[in-house]
Short mmCIF file of C-alpha atoms in Angstrom, two decimals:
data_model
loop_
_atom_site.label_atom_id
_atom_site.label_comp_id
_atom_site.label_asym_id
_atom_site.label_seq_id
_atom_site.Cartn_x
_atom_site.Cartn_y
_atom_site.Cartn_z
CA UNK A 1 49.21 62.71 121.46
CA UNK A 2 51.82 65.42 121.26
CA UNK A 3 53.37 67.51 123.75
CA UNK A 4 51.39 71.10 124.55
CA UNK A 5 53.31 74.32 123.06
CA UNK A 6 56.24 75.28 125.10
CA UNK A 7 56.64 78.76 126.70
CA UNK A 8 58.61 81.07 124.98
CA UNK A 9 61.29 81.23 126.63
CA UNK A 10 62.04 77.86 127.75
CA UNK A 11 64.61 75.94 126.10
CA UNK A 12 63.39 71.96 125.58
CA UNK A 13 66.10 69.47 125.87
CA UNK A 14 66.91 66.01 124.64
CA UNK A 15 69.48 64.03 126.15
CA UNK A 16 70.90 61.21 124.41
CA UNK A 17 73.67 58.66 126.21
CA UNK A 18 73.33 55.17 126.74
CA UNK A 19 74.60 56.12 130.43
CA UNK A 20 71.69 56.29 132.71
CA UNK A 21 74.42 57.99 135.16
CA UNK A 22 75.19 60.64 132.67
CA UNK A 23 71.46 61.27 131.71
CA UNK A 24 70.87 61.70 135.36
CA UNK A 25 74.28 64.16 135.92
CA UNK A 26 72.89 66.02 132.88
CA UNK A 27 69.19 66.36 133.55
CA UNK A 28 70.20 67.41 137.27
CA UNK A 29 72.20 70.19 135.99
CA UNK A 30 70.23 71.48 133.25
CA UNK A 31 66.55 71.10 135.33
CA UNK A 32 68.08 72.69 138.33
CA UNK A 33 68.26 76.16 135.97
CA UNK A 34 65.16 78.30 135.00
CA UNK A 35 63.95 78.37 131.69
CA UNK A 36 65.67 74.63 130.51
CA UNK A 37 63.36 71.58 130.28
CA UNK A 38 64.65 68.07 129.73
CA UNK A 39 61.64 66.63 127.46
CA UNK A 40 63.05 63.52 126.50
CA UNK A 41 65.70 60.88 127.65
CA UNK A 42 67.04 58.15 125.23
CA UNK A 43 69.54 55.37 125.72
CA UNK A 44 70.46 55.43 121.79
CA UNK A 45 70.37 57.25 118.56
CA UNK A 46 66.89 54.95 117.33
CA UNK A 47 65.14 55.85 120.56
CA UNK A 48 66.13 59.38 120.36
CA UNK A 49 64.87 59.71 116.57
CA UNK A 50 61.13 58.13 117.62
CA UNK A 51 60.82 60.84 120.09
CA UNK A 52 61.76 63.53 118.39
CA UNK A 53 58.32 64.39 116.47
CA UNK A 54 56.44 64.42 119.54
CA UNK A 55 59.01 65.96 122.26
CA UNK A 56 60.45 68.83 119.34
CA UNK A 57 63.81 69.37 121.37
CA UNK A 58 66.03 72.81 121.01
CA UNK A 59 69.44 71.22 121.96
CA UNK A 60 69.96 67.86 121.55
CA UNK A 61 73.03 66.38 123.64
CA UNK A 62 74.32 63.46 121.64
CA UNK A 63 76.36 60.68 123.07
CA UNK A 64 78.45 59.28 120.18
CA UNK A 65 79.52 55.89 121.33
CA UNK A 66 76.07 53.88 122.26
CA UNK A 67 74.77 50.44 121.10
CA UNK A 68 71.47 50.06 118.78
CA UNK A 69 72.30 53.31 117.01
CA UNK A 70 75.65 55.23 117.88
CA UNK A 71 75.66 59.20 117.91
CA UNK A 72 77.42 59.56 114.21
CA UNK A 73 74.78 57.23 113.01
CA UNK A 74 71.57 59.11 114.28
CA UNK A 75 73.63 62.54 113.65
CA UNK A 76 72.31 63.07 110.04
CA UNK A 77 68.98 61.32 110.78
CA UNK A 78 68.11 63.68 113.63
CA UNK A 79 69.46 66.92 111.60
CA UNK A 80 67.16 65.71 108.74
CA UNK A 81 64.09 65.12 111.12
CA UNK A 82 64.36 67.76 113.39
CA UNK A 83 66.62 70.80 111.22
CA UNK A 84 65.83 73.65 113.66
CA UNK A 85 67.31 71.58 116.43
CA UNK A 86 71.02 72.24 117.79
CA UNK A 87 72.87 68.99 118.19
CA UNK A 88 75.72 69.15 121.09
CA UNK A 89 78.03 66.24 121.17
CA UNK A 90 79.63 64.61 124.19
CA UNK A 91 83.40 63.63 123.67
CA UNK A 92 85.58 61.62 125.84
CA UNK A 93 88.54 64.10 126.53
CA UNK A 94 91.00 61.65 124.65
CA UNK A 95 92.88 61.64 121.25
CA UNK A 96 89.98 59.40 119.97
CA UNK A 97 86.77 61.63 121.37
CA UNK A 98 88.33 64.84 119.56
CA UNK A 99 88.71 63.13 116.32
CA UNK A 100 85.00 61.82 116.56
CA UNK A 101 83.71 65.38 118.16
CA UNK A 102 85.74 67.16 115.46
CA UNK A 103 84.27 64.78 113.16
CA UNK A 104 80.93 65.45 114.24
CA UNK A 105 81.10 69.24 113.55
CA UNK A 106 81.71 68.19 109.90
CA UNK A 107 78.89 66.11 110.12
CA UNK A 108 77.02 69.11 111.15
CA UNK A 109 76.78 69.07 115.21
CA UNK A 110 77.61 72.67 116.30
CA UNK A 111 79.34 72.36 119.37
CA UNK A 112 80.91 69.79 121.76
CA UNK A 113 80.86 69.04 125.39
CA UNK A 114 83.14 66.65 127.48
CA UNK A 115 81.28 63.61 128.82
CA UNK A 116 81.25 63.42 132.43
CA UNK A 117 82.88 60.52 133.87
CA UNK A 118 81.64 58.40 137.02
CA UNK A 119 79.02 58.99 139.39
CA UNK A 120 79.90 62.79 139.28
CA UNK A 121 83.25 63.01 137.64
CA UNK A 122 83.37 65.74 135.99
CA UNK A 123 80.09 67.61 136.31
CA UNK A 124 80.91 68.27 139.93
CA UNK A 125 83.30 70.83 137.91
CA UNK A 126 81.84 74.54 138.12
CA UNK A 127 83.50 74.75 134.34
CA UNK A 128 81.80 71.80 133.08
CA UNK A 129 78.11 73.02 134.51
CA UNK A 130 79.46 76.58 133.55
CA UNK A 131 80.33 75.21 129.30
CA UNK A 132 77.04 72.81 129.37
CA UNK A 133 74.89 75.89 130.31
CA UNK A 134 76.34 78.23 127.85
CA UNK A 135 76.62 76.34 124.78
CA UNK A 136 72.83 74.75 126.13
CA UNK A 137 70.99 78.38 126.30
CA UNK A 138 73.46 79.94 123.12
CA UNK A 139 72.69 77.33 120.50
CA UNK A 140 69.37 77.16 121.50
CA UNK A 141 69.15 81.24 121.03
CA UNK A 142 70.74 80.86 117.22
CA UNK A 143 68.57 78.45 116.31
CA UNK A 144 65.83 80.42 117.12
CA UNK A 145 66.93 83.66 115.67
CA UNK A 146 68.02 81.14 112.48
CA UNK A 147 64.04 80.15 112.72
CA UNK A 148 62.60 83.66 112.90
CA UNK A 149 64.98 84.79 109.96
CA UNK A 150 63.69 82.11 107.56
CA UNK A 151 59.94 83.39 108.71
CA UNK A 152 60.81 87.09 107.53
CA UNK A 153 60.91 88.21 104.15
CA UNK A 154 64.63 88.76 102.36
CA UNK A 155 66.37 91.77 102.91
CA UNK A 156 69.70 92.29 100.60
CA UNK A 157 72.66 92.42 103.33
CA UNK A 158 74.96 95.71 102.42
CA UNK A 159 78.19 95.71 101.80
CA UNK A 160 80.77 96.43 104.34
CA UNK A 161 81.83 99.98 104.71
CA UNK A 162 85.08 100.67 103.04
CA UNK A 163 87.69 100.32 105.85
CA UNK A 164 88.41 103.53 108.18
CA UNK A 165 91.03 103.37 110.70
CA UNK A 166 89.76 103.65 114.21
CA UNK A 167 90.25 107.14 115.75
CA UNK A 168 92.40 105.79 118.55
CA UNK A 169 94.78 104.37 116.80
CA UNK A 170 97.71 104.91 115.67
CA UNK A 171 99.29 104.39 112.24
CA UNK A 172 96.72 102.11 111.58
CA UNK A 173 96.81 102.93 107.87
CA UNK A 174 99.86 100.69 107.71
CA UNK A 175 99.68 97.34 105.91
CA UNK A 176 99.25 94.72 108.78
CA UNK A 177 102.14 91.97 108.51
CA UNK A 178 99.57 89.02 110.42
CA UNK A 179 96.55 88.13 110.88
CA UNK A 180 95.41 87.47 114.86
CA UNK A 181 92.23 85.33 115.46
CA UNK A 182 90.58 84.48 118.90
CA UNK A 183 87.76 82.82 120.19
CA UNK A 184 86.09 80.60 122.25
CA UNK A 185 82.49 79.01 122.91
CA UNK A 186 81.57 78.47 119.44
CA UNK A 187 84.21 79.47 117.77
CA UNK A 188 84.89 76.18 115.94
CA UNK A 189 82.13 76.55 113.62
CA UNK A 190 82.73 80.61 113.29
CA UNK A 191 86.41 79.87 112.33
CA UNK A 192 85.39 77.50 109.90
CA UNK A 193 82.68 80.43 108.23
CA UNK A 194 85.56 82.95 108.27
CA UNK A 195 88.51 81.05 107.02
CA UNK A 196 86.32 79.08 104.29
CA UNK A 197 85.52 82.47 102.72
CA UNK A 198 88.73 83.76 102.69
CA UNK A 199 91.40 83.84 100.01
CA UNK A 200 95.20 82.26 100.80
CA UNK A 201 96.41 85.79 102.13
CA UNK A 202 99.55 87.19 101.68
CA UNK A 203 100.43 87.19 106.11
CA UNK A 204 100.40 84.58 108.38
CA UNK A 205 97.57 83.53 110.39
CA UNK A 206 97.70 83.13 113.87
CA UNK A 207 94.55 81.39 116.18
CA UNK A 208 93.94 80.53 119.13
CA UNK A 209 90.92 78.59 120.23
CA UNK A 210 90.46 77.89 123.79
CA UNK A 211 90.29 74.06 123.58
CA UNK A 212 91.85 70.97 125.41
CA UNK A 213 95.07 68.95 124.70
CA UNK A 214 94.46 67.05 121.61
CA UNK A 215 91.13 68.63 120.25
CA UNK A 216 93.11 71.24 118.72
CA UNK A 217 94.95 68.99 116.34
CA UNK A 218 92.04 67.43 115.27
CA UNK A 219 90.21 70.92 114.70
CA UNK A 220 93.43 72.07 112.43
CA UNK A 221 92.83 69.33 110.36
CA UNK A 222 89.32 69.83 109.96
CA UNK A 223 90.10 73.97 109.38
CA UNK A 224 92.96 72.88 107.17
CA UNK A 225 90.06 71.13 104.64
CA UNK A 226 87.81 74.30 105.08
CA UNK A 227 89.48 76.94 102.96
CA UNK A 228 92.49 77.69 100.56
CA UNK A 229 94.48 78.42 103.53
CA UNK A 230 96.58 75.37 104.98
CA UNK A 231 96.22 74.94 108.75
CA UNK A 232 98.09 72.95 111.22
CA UNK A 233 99.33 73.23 115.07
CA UNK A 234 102.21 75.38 115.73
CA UNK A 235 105.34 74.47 116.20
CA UNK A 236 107.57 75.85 118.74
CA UNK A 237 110.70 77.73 116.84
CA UNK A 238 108.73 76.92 113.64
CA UNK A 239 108.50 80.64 111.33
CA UNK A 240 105.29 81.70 109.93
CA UNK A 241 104.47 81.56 106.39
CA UNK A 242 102.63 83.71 104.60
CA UNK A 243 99.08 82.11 103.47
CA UNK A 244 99.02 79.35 106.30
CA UNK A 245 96.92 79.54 109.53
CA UNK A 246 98.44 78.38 112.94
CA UNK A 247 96.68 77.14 115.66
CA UNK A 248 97.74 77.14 119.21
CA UNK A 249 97.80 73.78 120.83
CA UNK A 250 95.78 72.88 123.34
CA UNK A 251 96.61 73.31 126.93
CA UNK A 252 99.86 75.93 125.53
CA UNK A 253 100.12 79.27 124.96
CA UNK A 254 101.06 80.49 121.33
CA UNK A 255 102.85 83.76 120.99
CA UNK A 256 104.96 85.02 118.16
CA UNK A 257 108.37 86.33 117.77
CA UNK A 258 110.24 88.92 115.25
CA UNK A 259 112.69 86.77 113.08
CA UNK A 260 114.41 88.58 109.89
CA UNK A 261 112.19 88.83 107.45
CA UNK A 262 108.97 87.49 108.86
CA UNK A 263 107.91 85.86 112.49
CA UNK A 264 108.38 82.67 114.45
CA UNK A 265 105.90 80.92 116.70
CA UNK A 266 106.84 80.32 120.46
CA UNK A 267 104.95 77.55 122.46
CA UNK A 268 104.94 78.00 126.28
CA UNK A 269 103.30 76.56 129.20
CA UNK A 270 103.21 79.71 131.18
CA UNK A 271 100.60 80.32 133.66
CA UNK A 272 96.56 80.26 131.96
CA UNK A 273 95.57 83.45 131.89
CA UNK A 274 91.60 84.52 132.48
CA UNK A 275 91.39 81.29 133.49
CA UNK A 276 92.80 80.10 129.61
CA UNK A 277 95.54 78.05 128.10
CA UNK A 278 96.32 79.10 125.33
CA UNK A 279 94.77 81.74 126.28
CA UNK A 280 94.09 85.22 122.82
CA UNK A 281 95.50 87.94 125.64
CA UNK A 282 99.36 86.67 125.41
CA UNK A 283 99.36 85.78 121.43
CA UNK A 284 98.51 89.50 120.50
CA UNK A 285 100.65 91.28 122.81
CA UNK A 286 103.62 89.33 121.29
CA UNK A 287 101.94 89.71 118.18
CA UNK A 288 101.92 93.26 118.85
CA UNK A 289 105.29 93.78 119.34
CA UNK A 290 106.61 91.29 116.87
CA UNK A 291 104.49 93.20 114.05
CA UNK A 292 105.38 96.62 115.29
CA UNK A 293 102.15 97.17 115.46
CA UNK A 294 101.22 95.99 111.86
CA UNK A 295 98.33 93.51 113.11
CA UNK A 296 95.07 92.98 112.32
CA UNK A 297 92.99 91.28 114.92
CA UNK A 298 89.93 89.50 114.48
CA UNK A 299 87.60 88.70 118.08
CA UNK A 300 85.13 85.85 117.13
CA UNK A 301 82.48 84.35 119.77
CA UNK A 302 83.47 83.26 122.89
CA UNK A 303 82.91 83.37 126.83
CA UNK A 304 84.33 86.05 128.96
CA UNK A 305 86.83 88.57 127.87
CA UNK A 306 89.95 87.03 127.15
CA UNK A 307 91.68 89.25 123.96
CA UNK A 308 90.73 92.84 125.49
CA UNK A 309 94.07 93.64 126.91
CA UNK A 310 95.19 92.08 123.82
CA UNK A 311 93.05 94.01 121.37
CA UNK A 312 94.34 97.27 123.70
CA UNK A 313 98.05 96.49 122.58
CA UNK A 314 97.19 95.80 119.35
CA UNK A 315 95.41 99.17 118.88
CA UNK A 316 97.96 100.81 121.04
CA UNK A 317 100.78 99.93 118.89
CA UNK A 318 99.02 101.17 115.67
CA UNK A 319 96.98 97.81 114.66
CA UNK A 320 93.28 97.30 113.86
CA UNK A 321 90.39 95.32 115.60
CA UNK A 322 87.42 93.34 113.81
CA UNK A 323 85.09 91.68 115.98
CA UNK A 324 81.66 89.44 115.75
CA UNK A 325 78.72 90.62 116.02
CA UNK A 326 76.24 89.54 118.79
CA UNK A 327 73.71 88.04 116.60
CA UNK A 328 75.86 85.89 115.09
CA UNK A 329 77.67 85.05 118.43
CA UNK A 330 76.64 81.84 120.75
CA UNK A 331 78.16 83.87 123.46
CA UNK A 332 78.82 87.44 122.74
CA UNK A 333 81.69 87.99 125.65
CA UNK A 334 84.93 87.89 124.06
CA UNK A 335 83.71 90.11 121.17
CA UNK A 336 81.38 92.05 123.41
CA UNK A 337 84.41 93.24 125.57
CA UNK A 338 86.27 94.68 123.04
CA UNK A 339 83.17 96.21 121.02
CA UNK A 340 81.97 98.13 124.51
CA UNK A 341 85.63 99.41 124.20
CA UNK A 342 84.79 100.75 121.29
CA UNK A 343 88.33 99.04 119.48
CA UNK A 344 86.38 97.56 116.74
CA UNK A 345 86.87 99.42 113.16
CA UNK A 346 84.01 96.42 112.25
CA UNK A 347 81.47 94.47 114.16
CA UNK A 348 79.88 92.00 111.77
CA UNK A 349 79.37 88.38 111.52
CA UNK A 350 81.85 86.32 110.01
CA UNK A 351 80.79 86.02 106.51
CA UNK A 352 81.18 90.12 106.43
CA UNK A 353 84.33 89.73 108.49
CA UNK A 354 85.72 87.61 106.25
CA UNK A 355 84.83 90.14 103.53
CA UNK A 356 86.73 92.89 105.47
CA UNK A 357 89.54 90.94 105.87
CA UNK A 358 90.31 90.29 102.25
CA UNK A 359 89.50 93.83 101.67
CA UNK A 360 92.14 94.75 103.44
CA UNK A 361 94.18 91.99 101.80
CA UNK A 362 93.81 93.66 98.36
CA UNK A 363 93.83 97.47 99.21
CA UNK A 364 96.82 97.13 101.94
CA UNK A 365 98.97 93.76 102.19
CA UNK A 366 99.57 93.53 98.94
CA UNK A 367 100.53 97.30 98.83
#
């Protein structure tokens, strides 16, 4: 006997930890909102794969460390048996759960979640209830618009618009001298999309992706395998090459400093700002100034509006804005902000972005 329909709107859940203390944290947080069902709760990866026919799950949250069948065991299995299903992982918030949760998204999780700790630990956290509901409802709504867009017939996708400086800025004709990346809630697997399709450019690459102490190493490694471009953590005092991408590191701001000839990257641990460390707002007003306004600055998804006042500099000073589009987006807040300030010379997803970008590679870096 299988399950009846669900409603439309109603996002079905499947929760997945060995922890009958974290399936309980979980399903109280997620049942307690509108619109989110918990269908299914499974102590391992082989009970979680026999229910998955029958309870059809949106979002599965996927322990990785159980007994029977651990999460990077049932990973592939459940992507194979249930392929229109978004697969969160839970990570310890240690050197050894990012390596695994970076590992994961390789494996082809999209997002990760830290696993709350003790009887309420750290679900008691208005973040942690704040990330699980975000990435819960935004995967769930891009695997659904993924769905309908296999269901509709093909249409050819244009190609981007040769590049026109925005009409508020100035000198933005200039060649940008760096490349300034931001982003947030599901920006791992949109950095990956964008950087995989790009060519080794001839600028630096600065990133910053709001992420804990320790994740961020293990998510340059994984970028650094992605594309042609080598990526790695920054360095403080360390100067940019051209062609390599530099991520800040978690839990410290990255900004970037004028040097002869070039830039050099500057770790701090001043105050978070909107609530971030490293936080995009800080990186492109340095990058701003270091550039002379010769920066090109790319908004990808994310949650709230960190890289506005950023993007403002940027433009201010003469530079140029790409952003993501909202359909592509998890969570279209970041890239949203600066888009309803109408900075953006593109709005796109990141295949297209990535287009854009080495566009502008050919017709003005290398000018």
């Amino acid at each position: 006997m299988t399950s009846p329909p669900p409603a439309a709107e109603e996002i079905r859940v499947m929760l997945c930890d060995d922890s009958a203390t974290v399936r309980a944290i979980l399903a109280r947080l997620l049942e307690a909102e509108a619109g989110i069902r918990v269908v299914h709760r499974a102590a391992d990866g082989k009970a979680a794969l026999a229910a998955l026919a029958e309870t059809r799950p949106d979002v599965v949250l996927l322990d990785l460390e159980m007994p029977v069948m651990d999460g990077m065991t049932a990973l592939p299995l459940i992507l194979k048996a249930a392929p229109g299903a978004a697969v969160i992982v839970a990570s310890a918030l240690t050197q050894r759960g990012a390596k695994a949760a970076i590992a994961a998204l390789a494996a082809g999780a999209v997002d990760y979640i830290p696993k709350p700790q003790g009887s309420g630990g750290g679900a008691a956290d208005p973040a942690f209830r704040t990330e699980l509901l975000t990435k819960v409802r935004g995967w769930a709504r891009m695997k659904r618009r993924e769905r309908q867009r296999a269901t509709r017939p093909a249409v050819a996708t244009p190609a981007p618009a040769p590049l026109r400086p925005a009409a508020t800025a100035r000198g933005s004709t200039a060649r940008p001298l760096l490349l300034a990346i931001g982003c947030s809630t599901g920006g791992p697997q949109a950095l990956a999309t964008l950087l995989k399709r790009l060519p080794r450019l001839p600028v630096p690459v600065a990133v910053v992706q709001h992420m804990p102490a320790g994740f961020t190493a293990m998510l340059a490694e994984h970028l650094d395998r992605a594309g042609a471009m080598r990526c790695a953590e920054a360095q403080d005092g360390e100067v940019l090459a051209p062609g390599r991408v530099y991520l800040a590191p978690g839990d410290r701001h990255l900004l970037v400093e004028a040097v002869p000839g070039g830039f050099r990257a500057r770790i701090t641990t001043d105050p978070p700002e909107n609530f971030c460390r490293p936080a995009v707002d800080p990186m492109l007003r340095s990058a701003a100034r270091a550039a002379g306004g010769r920066v090109l600055a790319v908004i990808l998804t994310g949650m709230g509006q960190d890289g506005l006042e950023g993007c403002r500099a940027v433009v201010a000073a003469g530079g140029q804005v790409l952003a993501q589009d909202e359909a592509s987006s998890v969570v279209w807040g970041m890239p949203g902000a600066v888009t309803r300030a109408g900075l953006p010379l593109l709005v796109a997803p990141p295949e297209a972005l990535a287009e854009r970008i080495a566009a502008t590679a050919a017709e003005r870096m290398m000018a």
